[in-house]
PDB file of C-alpha atoms and ligand atoms in Angstrom:
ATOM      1  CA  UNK A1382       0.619  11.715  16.729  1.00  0.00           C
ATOM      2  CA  UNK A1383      -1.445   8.020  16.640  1.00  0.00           C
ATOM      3  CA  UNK A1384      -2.340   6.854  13.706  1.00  0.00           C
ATOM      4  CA  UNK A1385      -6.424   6.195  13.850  1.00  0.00           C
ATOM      5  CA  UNK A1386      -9.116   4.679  11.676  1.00  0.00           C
ATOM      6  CA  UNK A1387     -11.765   7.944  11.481  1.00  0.00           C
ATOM      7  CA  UNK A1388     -15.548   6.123  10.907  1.00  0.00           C
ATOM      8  CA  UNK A1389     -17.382   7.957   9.045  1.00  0.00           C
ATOM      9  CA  UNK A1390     -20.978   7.986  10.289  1.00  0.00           C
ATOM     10  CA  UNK A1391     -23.141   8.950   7.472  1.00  0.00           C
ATOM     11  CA  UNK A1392     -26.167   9.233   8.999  1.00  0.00           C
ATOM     12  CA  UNK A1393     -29.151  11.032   8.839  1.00  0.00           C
ATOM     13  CA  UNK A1394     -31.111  10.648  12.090  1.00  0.00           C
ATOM     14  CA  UNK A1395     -29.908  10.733  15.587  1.00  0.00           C
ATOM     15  CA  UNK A1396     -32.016   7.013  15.670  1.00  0.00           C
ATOM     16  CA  UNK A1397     -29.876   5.354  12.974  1.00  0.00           C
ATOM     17  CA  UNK A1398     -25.989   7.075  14.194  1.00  0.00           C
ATOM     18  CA  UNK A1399     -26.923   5.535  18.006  1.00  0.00           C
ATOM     19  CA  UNK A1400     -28.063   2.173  16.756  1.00  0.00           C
ATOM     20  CA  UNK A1401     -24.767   1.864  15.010  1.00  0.00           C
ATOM     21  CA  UNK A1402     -22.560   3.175  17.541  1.00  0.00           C
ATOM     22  CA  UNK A1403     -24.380   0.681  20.353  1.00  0.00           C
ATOM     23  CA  UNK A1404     -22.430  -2.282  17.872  1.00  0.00           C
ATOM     24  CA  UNK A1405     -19.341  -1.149  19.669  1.00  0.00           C
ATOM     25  CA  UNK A1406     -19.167  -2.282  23.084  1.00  0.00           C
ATOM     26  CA  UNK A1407     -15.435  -2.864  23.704  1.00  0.00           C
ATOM     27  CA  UNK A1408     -13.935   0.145  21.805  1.00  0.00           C
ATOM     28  CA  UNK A1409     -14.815   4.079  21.021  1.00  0.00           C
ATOM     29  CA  UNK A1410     -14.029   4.771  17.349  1.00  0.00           C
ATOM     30  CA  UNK A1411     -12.721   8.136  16.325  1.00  0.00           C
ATOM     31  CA  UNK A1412     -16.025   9.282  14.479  1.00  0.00           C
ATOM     32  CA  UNK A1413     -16.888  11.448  11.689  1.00  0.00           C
ATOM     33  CA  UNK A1414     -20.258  13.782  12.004  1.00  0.00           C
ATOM     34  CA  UNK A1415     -21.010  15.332   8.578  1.00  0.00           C
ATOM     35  CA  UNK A1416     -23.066  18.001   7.178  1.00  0.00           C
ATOM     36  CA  UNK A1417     -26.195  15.723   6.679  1.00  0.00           C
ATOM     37  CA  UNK A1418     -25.762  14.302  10.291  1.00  0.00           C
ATOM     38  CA  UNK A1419     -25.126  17.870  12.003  1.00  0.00           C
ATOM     39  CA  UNK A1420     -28.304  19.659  10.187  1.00  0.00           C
ATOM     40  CA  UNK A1421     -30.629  17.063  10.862  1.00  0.00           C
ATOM     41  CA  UNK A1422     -29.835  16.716  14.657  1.00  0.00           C
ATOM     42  CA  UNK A1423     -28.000  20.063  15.303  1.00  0.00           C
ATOM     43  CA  UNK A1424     -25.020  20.049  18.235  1.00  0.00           C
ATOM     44  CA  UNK A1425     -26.204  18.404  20.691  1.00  0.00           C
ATOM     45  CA  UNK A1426     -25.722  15.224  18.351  1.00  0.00           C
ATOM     46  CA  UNK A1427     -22.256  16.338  18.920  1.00  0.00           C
ATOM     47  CA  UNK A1428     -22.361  16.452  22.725  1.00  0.00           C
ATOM     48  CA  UNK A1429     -24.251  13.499  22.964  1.00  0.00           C
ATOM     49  CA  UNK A1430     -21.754  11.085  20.798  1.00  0.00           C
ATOM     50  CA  UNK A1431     -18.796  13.025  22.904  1.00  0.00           C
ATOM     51  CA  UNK A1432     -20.315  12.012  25.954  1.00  0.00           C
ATOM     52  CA  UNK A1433     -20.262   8.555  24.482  1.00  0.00           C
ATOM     53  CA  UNK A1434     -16.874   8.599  25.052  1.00  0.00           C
ATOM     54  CA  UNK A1435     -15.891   9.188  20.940  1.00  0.00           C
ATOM     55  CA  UNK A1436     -13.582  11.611  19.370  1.00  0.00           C
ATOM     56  CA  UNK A1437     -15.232  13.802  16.793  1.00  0.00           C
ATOM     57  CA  UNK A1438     -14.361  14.981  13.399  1.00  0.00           C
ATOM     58  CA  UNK A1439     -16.718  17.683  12.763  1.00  0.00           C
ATOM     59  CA  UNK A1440     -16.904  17.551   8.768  1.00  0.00           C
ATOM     60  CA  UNK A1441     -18.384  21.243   8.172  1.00  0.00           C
ATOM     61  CA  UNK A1442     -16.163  22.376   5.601  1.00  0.00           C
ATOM     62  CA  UNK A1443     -16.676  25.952   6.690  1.00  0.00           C
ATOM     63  CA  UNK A1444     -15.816  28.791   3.714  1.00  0.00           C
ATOM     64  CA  UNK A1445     -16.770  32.140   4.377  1.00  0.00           C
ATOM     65  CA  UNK A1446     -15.309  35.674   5.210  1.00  0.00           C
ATOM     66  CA  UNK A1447     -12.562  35.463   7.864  1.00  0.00           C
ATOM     67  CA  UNK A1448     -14.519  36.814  10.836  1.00  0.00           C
ATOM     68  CA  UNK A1449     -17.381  34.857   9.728  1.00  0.00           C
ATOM     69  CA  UNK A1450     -15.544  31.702  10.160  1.00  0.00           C
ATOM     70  CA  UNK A1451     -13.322  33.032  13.180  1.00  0.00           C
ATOM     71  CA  UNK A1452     -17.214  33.470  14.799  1.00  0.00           C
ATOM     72  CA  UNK A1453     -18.091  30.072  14.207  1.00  0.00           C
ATOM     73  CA  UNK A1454     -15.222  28.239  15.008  1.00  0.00           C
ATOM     74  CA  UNK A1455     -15.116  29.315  18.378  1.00  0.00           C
ATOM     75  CA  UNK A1456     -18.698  27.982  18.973  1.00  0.00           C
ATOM     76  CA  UNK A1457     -17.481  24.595  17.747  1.00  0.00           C
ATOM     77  CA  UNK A1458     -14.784  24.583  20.121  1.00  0.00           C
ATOM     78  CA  UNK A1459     -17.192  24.897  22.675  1.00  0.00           C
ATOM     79  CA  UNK A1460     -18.505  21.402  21.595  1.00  0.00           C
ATOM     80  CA  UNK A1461     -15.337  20.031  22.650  1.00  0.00           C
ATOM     81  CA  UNK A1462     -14.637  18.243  18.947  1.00  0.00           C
ATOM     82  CA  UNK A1463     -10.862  17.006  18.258  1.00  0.00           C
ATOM     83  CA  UNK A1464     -10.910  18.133  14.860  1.00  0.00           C
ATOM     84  CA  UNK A1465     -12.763  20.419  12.550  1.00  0.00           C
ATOM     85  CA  UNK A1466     -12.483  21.504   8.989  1.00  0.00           C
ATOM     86  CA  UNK A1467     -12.270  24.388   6.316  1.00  0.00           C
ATOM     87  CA  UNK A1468     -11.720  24.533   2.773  1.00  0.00           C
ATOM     88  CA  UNK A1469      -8.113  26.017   1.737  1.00  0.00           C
ATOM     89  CA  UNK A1470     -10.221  28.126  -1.126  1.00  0.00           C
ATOM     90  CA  UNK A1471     -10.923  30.341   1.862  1.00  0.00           C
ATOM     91  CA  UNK A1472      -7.740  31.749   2.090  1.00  0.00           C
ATOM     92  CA  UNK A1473      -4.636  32.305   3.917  1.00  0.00           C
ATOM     93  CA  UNK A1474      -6.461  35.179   6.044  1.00  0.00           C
ATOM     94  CA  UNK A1475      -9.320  32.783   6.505  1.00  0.00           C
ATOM     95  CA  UNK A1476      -7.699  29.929   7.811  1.00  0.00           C
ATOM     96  CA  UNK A1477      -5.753  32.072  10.447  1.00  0.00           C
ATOM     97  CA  UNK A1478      -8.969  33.555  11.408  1.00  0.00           C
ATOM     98  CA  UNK A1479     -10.111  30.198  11.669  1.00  0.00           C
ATOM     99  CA  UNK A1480      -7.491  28.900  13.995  1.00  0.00           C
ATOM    100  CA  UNK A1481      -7.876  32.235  16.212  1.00  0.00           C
ATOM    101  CA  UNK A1482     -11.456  31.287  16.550  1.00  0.00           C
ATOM    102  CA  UNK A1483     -10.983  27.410  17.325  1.00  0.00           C
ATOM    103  CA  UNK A1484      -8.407  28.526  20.672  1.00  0.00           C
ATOM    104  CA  UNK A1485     -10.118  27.883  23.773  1.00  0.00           C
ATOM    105  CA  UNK A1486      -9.089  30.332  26.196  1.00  0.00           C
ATOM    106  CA  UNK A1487      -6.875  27.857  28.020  1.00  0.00           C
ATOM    107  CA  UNK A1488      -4.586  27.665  24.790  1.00  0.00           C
ATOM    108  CA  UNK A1489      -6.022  24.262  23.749  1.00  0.00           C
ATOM    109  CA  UNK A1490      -7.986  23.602  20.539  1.00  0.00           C
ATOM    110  CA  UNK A1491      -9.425  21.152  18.366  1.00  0.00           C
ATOM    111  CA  UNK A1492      -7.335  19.908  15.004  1.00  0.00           C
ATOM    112  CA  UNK A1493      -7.893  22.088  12.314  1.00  0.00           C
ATOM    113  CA  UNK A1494      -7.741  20.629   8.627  1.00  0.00           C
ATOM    114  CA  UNK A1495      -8.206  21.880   5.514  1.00  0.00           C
ATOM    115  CA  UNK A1496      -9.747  20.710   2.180  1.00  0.00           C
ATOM    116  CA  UNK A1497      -8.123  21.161  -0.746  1.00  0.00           C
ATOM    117  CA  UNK A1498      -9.837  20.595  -4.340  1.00  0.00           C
ATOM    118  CA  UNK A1499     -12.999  18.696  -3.503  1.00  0.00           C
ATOM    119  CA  UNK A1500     -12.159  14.987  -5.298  1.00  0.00           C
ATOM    120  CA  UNK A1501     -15.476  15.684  -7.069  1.00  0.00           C
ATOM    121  CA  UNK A1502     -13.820  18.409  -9.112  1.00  0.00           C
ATOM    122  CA  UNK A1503     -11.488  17.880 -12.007  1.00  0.00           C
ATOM    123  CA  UNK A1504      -9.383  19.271 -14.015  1.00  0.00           C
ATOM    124  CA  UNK A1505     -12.327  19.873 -16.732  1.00  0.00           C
ATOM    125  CA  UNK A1506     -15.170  21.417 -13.958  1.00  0.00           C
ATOM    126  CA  UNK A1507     -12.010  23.495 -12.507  1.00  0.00           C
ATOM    127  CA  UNK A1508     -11.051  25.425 -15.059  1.00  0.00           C
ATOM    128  CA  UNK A1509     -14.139  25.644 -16.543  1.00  0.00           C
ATOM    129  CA  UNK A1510     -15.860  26.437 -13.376  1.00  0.00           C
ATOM    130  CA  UNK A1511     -13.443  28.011 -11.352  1.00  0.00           C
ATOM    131  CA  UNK A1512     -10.688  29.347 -14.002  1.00  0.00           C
ATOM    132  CA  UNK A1513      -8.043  27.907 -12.394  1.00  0.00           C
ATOM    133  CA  UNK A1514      -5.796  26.817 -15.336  1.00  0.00           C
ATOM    134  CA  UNK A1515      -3.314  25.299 -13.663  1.00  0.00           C
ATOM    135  CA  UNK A1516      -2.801  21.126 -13.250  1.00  0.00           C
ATOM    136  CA  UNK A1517      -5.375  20.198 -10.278  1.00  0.00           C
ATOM    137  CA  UNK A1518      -2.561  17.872  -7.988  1.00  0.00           C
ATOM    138  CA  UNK A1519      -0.094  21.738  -8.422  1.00  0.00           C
ATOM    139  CA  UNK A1520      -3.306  22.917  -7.167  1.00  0.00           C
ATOM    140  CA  UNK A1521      -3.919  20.890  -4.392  1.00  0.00           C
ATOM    141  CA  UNK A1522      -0.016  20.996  -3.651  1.00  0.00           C
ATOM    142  CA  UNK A1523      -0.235  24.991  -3.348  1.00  0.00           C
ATOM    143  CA  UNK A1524      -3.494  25.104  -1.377  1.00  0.00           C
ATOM    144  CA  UNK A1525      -1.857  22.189   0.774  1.00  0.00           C
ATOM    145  CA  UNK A1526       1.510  24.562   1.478  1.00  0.00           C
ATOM    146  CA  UNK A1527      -1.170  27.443   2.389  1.00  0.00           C
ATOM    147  CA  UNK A1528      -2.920  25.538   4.876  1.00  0.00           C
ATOM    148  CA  UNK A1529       0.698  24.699   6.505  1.00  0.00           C
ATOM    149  CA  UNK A1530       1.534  28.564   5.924  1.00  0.00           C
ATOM    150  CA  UNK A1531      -1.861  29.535   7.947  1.00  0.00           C
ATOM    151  CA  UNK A1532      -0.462  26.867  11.031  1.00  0.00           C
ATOM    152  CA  UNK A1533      -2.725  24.393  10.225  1.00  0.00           C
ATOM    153  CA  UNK A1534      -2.433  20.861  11.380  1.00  0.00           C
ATOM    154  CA  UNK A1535      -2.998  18.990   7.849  1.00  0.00           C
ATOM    155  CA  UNK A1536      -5.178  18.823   4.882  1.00  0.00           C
ATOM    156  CA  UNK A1537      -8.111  16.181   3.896  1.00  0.00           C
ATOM    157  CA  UNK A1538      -6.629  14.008   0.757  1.00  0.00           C
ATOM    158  CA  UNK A1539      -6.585  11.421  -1.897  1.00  0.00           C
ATOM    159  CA  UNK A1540      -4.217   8.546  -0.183  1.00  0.00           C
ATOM    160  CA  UNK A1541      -2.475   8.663  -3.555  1.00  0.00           C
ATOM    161  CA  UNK A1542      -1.537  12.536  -2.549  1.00  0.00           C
ATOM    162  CA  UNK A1543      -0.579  11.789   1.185  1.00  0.00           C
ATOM    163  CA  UNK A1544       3.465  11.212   0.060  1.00  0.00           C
ATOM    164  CA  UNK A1545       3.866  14.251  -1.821  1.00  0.00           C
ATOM    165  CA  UNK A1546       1.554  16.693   1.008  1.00  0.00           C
ATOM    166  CA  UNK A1547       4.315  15.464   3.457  1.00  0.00           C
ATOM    167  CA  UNK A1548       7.501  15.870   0.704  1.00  0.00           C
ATOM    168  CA  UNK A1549       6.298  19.421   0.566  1.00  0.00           C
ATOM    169  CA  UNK A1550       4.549  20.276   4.032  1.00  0.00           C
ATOM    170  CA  UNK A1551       6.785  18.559   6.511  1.00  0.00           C
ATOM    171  CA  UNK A1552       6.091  14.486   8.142  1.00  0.00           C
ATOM    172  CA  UNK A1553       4.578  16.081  11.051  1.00  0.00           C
ATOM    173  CA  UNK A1554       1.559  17.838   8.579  1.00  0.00           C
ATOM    174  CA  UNK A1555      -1.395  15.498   8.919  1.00  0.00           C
ATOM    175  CA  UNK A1556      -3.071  13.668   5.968  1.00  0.00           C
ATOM    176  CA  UNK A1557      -6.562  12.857   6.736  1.00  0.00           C
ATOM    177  CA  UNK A1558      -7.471  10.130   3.603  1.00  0.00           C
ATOM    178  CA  UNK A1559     -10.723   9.205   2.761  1.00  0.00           C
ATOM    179  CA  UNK A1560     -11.545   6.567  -0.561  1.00  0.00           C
ATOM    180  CA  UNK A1561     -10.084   3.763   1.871  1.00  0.00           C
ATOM    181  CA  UNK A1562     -11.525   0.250   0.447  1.00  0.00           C
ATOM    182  CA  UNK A1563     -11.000  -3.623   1.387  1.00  0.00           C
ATOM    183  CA  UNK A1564      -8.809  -5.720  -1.285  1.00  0.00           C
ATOM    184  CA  UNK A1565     -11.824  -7.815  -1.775  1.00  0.00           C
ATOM    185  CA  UNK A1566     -15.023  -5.191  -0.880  1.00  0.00           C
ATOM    186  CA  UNK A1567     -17.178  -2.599  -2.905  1.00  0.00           C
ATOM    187  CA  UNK A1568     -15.843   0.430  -4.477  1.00  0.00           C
ATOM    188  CA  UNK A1569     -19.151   2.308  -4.386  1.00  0.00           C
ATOM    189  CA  UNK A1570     -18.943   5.725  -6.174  1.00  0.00           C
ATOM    190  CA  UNK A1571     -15.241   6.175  -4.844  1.00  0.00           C
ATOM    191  CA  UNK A1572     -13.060   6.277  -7.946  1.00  0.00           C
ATOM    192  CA  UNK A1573      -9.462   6.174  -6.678  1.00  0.00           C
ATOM    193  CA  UNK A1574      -9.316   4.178  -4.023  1.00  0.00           C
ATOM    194  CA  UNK A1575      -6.468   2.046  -1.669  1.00  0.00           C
ATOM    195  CA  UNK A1576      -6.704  -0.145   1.241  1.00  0.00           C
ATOM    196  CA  UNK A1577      -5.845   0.698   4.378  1.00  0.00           C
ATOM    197  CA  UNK A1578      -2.487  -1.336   4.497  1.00  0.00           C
ATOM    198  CA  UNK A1579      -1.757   0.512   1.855  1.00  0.00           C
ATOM    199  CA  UNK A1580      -2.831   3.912   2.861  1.00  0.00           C
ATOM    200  CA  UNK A1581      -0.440   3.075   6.078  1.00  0.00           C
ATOM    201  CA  UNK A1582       2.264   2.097   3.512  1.00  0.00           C
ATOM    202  CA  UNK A1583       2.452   5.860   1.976  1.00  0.00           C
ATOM    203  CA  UNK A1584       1.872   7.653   5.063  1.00  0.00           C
ATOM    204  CA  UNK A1585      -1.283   8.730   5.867  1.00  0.00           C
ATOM    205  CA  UNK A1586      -2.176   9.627   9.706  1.00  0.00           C
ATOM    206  CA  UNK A1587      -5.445   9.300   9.770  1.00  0.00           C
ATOM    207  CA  UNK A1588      -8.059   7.173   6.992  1.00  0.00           C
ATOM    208  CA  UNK A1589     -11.894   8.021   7.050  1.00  0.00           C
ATOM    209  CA  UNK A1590     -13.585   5.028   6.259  1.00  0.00           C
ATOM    210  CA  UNK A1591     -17.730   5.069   5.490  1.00  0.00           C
ATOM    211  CA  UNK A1592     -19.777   2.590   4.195  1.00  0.00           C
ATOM    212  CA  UNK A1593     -17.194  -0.439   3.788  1.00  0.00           C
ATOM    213  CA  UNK A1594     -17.541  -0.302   8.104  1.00  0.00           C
ATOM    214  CA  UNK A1595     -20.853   1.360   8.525  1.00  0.00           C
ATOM    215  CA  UNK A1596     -22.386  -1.172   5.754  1.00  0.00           C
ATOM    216  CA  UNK A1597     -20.857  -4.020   6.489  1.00  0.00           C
ATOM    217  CA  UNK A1598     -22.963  -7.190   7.593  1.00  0.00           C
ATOM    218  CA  UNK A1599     -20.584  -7.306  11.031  1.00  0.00           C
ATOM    219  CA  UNK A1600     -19.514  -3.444  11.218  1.00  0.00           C
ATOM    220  CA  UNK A1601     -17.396  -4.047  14.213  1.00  0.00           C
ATOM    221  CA  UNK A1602     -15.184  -6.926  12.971  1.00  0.00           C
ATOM    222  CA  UNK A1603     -14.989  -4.862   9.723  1.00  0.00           C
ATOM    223  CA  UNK A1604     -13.634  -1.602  11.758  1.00  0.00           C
ATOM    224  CA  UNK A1605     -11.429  -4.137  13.661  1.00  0.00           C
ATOM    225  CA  UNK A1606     -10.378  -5.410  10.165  1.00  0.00           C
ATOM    226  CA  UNK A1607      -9.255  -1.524   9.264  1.00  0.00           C
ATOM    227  CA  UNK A1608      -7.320  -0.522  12.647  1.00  0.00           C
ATOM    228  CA  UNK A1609      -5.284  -3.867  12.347  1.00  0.00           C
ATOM    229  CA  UNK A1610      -4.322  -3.279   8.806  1.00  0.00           C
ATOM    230  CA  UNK A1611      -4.454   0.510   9.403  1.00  0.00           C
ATOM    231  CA  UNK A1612      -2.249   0.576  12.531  1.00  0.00           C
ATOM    232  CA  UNK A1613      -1.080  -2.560  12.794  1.00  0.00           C
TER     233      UNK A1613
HETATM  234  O1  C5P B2407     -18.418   5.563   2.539  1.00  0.00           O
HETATM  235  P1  C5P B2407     -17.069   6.115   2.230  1.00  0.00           P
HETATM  236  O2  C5P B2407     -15.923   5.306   2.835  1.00  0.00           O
HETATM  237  O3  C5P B2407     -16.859   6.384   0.753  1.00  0.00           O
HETATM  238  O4  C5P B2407     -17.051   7.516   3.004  1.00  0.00           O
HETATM  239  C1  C5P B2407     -16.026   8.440   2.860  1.00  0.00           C
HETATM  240  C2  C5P B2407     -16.323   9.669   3.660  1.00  0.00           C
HETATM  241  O5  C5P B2407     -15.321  10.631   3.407  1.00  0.00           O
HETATM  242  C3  C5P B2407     -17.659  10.328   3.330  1.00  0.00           C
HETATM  243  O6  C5P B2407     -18.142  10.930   4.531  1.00  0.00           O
HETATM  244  C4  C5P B2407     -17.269  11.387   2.319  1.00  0.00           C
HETATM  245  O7  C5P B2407     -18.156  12.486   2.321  1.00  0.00           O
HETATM  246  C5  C5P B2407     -15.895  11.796   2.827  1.00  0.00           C
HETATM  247  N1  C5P B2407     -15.008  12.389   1.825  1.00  0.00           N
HETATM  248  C6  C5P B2407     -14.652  11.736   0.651  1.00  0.00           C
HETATM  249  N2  C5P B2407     -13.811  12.349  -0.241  1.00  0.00           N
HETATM  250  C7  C5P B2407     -13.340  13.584   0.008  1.00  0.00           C
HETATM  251  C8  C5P B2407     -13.690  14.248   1.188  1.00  0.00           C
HETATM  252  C9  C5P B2407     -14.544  13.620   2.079  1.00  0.00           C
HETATM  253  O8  C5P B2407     -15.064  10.606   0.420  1.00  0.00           O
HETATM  254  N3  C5P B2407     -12.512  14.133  -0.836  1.00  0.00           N
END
């Protein structure tokens, strides 16, 4: 598996994703479509970018009963996207329902990653909100081991987590890392946060990287900036 820089392309019209993606004229970034992105403009945003030439990250975070999500993953397989996502919380049951649903009849299917603890919850909202009692990073380590248990191909995490997801689940179990900043750019609202020589350094596969590219004054030389450090 390649490492790749992931772009995420938080956008809210079909208008402002296009005008960004026309910047890139020698190259097809691996792109991220997001909830906000995917409701406004509804799949054929999907089709459309794929027929770009892109890969696709579908960021859906789907969490429901397992045929529920079995059901709807096998729709977004029909978009042809390279990777999709669920959140661990679901369940064992519901992640191999999940991966069920994503296989095309062929045999072939999209990536299928899972989200741990959201990095918006801590330890406070957790077991407040949730009762879960236990230290949030044993949490994310045991939801992390589930996702591998289900067959998954990796979990969405804190760089700072990728080391220990692959000392537990194996080198070949992906770790997708968003929070990815420039030594000398904005932190924004991200609150732990590592560049992406340094995300390469502890072994994630794959960084999603947002507004330090899609912000930027020159958002191609600043995605060019990531895959060099990133990849190398
Ligand atoms: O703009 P920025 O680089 O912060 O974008 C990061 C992207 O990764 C956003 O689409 C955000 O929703 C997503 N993400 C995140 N943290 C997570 C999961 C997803 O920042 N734990």
């Amino acid at each position: 598996m390649g490492k790749d820089v992931i772009v995420a392309c938080d956008f809210s019209s079909k208008e402002a994703v296009m005008s960004f993606l026309d910047k890139f004229t020698d190259c097809k970034p691996f792109v991220k479509i997001g909830m906000e992105l995917y409701y406004a403009e509804g799949p054929a945003i999907v089709k459309e970018i794929k027929e770009r030439g892109h890969k696709i990250f579908l960021d859906l975070k789907l969490h429901d009963i397992p045929n529920t999500v079995k059901k709807s993953m096998a729709v977004l397989s029909r978009l042809d996207v390279d990777m999709c996502n669920l959140h661990a919380a679901g369940t064992i049951t519901m992640m191999q329902a999940a991966l069920e649903g994503l296989t095309r009849p062929d045999g072939t299917r999209p990536l299928l990653i899972a989200v741990t603890q959201l990095t918006s919850t801590d330890q406070e909202r957790m077991e407040n909100d949730l009762l879960i009692k236990e230290p949030i990073d044993k949490v994310v380590m045991h939801y992390a081991a589930n996702a591998a248990k289900a067959g998954l191909d990796g979990v969405v995490c804190s760089p700072l987590e990728a080391g220990k997801v692959h000392e537990i689940c194996g080198e070949k179990f992906m770790t997708v890392t968003p929070g990815v900043r420039f030594a000398d750019g904005d932190i924004g609202d991200q609150k732990r946060v590592m560049t992406p020589a340094e995300a390469k350094k502890i072994g994630s596969d794959y960084i999603v990287v947002g507004r330090p590219i899609t912000a930027a004054e020159d958002p191609v030389a600043a995605y060019n900036r990531c895959v060099a450090e990133f990849v190398g």
